[in-house]
PDB file of C-alpha atoms in Angstrom:
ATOM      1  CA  UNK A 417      -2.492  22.804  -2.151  1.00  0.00           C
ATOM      2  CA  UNK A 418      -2.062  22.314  -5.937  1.00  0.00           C
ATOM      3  CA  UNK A 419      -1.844  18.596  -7.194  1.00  0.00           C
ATOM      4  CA  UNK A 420      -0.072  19.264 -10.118  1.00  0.00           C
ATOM      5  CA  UNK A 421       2.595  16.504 -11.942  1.00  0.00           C
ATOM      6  CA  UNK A 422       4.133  19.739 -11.759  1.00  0.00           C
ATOM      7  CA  UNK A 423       3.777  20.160  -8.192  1.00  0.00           C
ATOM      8  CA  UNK A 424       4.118  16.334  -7.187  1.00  0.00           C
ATOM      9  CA  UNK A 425       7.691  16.599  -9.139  1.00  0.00           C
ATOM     10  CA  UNK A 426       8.519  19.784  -6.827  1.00  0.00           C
ATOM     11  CA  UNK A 427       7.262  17.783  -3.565  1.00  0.00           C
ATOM     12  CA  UNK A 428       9.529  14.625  -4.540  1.00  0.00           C
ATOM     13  CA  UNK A 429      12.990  17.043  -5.159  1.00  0.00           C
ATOM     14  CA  UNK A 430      12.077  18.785  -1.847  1.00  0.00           C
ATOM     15  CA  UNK A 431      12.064  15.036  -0.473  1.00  0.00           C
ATOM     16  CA  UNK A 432      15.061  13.818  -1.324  1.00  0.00           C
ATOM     17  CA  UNK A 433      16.558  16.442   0.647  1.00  0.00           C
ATOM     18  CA  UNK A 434      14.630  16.028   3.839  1.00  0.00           C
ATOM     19  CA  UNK A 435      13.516  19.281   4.032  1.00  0.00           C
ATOM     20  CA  UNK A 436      10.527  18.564   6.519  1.00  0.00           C
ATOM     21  CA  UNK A 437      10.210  21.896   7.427  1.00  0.00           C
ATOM     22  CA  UNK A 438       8.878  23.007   4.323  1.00  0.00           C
ATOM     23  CA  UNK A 439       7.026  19.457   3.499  1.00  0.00           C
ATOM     24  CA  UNK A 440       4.980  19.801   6.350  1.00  0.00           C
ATOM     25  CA  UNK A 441       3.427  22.845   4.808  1.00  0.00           C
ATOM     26  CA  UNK A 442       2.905  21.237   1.022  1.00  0.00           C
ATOM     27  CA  UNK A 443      -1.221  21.126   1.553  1.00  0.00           C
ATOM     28  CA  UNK A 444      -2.205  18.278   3.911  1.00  0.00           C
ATOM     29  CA  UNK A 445      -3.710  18.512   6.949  1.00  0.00           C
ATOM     30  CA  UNK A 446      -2.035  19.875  10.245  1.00  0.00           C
ATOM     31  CA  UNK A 447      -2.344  16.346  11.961  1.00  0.00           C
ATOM     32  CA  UNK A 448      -0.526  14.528   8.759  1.00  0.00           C
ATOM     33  CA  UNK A 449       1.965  17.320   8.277  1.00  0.00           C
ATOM     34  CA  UNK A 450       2.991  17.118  11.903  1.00  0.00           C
ATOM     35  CA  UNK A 451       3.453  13.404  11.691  1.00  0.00           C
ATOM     36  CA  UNK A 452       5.579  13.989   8.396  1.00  0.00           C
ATOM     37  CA  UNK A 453       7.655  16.941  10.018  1.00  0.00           C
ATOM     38  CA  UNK A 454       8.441  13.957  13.372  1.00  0.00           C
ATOM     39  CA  UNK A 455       9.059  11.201  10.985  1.00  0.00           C
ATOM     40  CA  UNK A 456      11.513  12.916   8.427  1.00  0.00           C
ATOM     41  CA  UNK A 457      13.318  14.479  11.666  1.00  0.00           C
ATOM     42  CA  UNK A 458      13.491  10.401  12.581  1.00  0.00           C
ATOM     43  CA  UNK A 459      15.244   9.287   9.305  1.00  0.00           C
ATOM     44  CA  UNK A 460      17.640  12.189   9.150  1.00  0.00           C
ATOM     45  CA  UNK A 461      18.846  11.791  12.659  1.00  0.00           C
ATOM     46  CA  UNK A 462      18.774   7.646  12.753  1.00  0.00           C
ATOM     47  CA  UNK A 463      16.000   7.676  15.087  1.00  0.00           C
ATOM     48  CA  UNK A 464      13.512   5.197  16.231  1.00  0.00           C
ATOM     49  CA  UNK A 465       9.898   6.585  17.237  1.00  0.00           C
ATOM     50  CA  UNK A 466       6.867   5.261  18.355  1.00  0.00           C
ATOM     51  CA  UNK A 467       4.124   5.108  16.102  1.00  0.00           C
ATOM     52  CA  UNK A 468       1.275   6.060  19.051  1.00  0.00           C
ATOM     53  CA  UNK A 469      -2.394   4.561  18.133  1.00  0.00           C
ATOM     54  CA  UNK A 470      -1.757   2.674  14.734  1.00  0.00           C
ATOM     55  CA  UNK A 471      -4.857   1.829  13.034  1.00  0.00           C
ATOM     56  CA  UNK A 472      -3.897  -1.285  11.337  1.00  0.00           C
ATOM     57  CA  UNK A 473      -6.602  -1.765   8.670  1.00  0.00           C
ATOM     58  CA  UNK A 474      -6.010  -5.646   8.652  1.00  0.00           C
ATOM     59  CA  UNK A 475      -7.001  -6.150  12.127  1.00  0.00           C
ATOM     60  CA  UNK A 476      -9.212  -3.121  13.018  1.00  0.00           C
ATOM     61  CA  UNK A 477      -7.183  -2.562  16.150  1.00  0.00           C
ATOM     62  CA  UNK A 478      -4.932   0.374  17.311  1.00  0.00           C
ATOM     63  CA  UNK A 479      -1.758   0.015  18.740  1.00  0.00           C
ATOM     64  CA  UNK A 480       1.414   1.244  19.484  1.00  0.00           C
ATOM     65  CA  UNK A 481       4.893   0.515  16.903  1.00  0.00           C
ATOM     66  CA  UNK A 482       7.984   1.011  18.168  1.00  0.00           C
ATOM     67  CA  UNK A 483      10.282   1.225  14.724  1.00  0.00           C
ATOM     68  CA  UNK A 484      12.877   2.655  12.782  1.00  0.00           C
ATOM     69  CA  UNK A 485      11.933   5.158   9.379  1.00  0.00           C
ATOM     70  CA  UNK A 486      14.214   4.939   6.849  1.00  0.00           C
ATOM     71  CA  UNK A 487      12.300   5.152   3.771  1.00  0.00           C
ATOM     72  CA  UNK A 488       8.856   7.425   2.292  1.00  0.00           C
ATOM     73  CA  UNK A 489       6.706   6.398  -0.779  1.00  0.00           C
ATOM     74  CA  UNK A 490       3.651   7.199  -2.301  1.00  0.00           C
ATOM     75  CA  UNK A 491       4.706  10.871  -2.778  1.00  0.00           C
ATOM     76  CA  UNK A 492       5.454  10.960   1.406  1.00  0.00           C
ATOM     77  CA  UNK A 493       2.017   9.289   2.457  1.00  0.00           C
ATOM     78  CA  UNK A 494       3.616   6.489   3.627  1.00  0.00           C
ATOM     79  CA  UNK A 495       6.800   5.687   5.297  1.00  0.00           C
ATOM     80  CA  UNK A 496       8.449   2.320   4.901  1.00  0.00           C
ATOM     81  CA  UNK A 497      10.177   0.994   8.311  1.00  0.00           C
ATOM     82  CA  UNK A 498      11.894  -1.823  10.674  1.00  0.00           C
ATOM     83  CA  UNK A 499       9.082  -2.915  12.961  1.00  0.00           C
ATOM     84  CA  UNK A 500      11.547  -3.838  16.549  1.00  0.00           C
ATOM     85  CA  UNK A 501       8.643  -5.986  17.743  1.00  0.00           C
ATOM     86  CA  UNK A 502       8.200  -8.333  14.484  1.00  0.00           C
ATOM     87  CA  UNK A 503      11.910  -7.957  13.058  1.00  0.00           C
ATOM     88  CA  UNK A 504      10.411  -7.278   9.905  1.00  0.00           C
ATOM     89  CA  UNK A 505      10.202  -4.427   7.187  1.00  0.00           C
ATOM     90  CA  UNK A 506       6.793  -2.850   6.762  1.00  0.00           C
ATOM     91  CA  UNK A 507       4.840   0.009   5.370  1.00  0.00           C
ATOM     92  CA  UNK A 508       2.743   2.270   7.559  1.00  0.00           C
ATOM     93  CA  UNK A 509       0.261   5.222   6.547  1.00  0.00           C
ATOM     94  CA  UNK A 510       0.649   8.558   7.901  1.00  0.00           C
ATOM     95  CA  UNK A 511      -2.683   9.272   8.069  1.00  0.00           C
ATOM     96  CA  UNK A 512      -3.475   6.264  10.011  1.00  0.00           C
ATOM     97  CA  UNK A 513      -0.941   7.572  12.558  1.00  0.00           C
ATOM     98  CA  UNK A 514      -2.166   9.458  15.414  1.00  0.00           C
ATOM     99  CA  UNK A 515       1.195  10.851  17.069  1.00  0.00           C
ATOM    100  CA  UNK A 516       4.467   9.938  16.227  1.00  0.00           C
ATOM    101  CA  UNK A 517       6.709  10.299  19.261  1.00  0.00           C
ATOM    102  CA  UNK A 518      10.618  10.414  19.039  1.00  0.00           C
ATOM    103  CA  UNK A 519      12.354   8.087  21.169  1.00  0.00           C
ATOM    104  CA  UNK A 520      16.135   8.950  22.502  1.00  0.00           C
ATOM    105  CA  UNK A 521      17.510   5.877  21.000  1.00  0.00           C
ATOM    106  CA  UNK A 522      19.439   5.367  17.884  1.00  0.00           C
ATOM    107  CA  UNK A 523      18.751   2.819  14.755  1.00  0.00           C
ATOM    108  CA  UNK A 524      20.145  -0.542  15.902  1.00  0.00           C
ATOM    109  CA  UNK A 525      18.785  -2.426  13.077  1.00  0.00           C
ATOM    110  CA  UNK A 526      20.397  -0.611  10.004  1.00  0.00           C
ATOM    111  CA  UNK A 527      21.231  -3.808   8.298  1.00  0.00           C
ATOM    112  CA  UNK A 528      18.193  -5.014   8.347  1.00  0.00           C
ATOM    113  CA  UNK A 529      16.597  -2.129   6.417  1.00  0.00           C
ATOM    114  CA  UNK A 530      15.392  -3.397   2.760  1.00  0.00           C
ATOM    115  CA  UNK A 531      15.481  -1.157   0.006  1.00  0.00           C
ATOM    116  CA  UNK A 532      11.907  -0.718  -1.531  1.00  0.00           C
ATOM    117  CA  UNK A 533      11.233   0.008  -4.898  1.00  0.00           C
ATOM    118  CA  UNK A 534       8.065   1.054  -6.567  1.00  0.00           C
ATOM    119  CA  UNK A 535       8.044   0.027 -10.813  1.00  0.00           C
ATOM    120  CA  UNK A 536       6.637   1.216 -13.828  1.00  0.00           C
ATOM    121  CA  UNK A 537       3.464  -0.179 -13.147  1.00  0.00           C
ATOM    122  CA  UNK A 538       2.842   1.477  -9.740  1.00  0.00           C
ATOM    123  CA  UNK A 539       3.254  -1.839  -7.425  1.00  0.00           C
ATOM    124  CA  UNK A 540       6.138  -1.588  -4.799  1.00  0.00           C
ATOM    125  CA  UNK A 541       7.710  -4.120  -2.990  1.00  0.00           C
ATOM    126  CA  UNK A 542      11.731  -5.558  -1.909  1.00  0.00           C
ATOM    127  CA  UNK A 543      12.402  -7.247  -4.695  1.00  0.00           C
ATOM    128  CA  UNK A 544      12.368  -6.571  -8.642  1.00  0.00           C
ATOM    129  CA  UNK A 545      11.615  -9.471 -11.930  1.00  0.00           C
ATOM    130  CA  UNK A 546      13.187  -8.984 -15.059  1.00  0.00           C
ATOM    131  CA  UNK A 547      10.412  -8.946 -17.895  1.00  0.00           C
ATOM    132  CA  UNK A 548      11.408  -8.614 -21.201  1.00  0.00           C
ATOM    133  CA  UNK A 549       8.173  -7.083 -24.589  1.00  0.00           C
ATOM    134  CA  UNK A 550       7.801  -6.171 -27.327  1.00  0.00           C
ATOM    135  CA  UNK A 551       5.574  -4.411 -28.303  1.00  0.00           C
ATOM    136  CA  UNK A 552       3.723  -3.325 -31.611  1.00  0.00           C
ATOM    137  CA  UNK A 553       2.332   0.276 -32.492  1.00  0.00           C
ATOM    138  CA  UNK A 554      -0.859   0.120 -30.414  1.00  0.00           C
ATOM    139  CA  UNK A 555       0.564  -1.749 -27.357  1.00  0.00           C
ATOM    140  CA  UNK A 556       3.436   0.749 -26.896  1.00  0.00           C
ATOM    141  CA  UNK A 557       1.251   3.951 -27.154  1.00  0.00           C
ATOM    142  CA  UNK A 558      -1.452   2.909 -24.478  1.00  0.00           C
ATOM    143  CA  UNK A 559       1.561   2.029 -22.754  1.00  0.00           C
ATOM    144  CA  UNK A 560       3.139   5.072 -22.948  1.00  0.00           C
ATOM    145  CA  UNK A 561      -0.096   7.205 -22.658  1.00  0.00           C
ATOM    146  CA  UNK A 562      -0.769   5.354 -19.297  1.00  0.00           C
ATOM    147  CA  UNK A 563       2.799   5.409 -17.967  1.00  0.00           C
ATOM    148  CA  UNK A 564       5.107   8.401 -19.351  1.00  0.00           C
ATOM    149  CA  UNK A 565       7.997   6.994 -17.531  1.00  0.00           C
ATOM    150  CA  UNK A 566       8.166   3.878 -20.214  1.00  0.00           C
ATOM    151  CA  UNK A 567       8.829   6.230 -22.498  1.00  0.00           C
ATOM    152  CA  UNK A 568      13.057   6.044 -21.705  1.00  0.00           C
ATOM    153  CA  UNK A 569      12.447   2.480 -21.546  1.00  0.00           C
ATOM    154  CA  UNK A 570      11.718   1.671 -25.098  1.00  0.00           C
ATOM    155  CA  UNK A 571      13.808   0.932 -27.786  1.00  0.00           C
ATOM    156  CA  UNK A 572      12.277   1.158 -32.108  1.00  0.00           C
ATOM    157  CA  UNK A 573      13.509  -2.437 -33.318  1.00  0.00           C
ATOM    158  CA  UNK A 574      14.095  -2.638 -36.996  1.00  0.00           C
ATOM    159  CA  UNK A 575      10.486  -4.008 -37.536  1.00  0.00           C
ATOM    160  CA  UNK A 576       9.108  -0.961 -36.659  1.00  0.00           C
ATOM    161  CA  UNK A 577       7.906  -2.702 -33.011  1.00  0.00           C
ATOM    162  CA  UNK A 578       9.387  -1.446 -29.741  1.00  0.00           C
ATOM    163  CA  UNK A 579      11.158  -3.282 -26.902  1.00  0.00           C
ATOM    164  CA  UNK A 580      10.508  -3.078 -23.412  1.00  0.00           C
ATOM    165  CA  UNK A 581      13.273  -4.331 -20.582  1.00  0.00           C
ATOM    166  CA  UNK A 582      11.705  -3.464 -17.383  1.00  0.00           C
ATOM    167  CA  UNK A 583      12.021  -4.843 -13.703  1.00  0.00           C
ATOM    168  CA  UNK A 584       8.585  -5.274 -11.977  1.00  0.00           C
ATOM    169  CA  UNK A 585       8.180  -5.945  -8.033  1.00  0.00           C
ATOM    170  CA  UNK A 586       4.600  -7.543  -9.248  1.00  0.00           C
ATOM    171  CA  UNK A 587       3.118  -9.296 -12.182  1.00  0.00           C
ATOM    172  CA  UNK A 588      -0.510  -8.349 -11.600  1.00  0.00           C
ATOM    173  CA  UNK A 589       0.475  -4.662 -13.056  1.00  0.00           C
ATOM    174  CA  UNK A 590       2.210  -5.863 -16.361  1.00  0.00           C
ATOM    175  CA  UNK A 591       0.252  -8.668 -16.462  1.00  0.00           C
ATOM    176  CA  UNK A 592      -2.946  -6.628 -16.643  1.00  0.00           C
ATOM    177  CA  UNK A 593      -1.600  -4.820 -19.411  1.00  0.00           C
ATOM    178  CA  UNK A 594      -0.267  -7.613 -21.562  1.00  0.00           C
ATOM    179  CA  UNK A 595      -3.165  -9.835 -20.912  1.00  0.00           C
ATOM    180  CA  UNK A 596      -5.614  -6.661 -22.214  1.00  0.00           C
ATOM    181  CA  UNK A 597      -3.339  -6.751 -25.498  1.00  0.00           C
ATOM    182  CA  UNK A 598      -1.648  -9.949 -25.822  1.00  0.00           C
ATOM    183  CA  UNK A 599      -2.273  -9.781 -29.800  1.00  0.00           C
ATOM    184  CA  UNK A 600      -0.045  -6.816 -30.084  1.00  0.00           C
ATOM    185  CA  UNK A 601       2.745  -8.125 -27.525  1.00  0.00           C
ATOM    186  CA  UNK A 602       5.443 -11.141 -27.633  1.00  0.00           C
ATOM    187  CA  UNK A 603       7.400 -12.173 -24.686  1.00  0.00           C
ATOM    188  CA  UNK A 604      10.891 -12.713 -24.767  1.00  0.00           C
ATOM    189  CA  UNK A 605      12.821 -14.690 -22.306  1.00  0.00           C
ATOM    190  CA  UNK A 606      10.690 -14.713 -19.488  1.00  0.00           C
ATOM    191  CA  UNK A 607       9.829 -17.870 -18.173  1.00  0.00           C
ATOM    192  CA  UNK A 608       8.427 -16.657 -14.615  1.00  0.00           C
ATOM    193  CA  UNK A 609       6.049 -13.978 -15.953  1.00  0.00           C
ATOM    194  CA  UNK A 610       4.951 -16.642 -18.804  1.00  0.00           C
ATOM    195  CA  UNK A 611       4.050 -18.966 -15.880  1.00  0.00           C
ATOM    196  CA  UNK A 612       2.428 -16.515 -14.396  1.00  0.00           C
ATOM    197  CA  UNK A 613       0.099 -15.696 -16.910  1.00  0.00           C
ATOM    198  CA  UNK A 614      -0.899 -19.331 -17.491  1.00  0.00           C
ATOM    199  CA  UNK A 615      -2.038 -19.817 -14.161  1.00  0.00           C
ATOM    200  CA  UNK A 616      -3.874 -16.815 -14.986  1.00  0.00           C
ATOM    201  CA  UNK A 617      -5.038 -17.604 -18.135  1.00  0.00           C
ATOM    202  CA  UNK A 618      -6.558 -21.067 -16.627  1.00  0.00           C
ATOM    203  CA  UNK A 619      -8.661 -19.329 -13.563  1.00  0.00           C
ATOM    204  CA  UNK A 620      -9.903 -17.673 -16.117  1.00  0.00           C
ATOM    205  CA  UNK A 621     -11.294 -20.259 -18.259  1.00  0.00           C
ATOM    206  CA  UNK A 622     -12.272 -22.035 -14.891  1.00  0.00           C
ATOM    207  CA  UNK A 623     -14.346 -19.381 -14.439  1.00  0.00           C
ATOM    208  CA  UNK A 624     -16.142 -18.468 -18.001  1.00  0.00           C
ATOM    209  CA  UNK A 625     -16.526 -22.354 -17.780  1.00  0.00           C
ATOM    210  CA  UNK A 626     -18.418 -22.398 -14.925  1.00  0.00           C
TER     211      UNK A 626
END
């Protein structure tokens, strides 16, 4: 029941091994720990379930998903899978689940399954962008005071300024950041995430303008 780094850290080891026996008793709720317990049984096995009543919050509809787990995030509150209906890779919320019910067939779409990453920013998604900083004094310590895990990432240059190779599925997280503190940041060699930022930087101006 603790929410502890501490404890988080703990949950994540425990998750790697697929020990849903024990997750399903880490401090949520009996109907999300049940739905865990049936969904980590699912990806050890090579199972396909069906996810039974879906709220979908795009649609405000329930339904049923037929699909294969291979994959949690967000600390196990969501489990990333092959949708059999739509061919295509998605991420569903336990807690909008109301049963999940194992079906007797195997995985048939293994290939298909897209690894999912999640950066330093907190934004997840199939594929990664190179970005290349660097960053002065103030720039890396908000940095590093908002996101510990940039810490390893960051390398003194002679100046005294730090530089930052990272690989982000998004640009709206970096982007956010640099934008907030673009007189204590340079970027080097990247031409996407520059791009990005000027399309930013004119809806913007569109904006104050009007």
């Amino acid at each position: 029941y603790d929410n502890s780094p501490q404890v988080r850290h703990l949950r994540e080891k425990l998750s790697s091994l697929y020990a849903y026996k024990v997750l399903c008793k880490h401090g949520v709720d009996e109907h999300i720990a049940q739905n865990l317990a049936a969904l980590f049984d699912a990806v050890k096995t090579e199972r396909m379930v069906v996810l039974r009543d879906y709220a979908s919050p795009n649609s405000a509809q329930t339904s049923d998903r037929i699909v294969e787990p291979y994959l949690f995030v967000s600390e196990n509150s969501e489990v990333r899978c092959y949708e059999i209906k739509t061919g295509q890779n998605k991420t569903f919320k336990l807690s909008r689940i109301r049963k999940v019910e194992p079906l007797d067939l195997l995985w048939s779409h293994k290939n298909e399954h897209a690894e999912y990453f999640t950066d330093l920013f907190h934004f997840s998604g199939e594929e990664r962008f190179p970005v290349t900083l660097i960053l002065g004094q103030l720039s890396m310590s908000l940095l590093v005071e908002e996101y510990p895990g940039a810490s390893a990432m960051l390398k003194k240059q002679d100046d005294g300024r730090f530089l930052l190779k990272t690989e982000v599925c998004s640009y709206k997280g970096i982007g956010r950041f640099v934008m907030g503190l673009i007189d204590d940041i340079e970027i080097v060699d990247s031409p996407d995430f520059v791009e990005y930022l000027r399309g930013k930087v004119e809806d913007l101006t569109q904006k104050v303008g009007k």
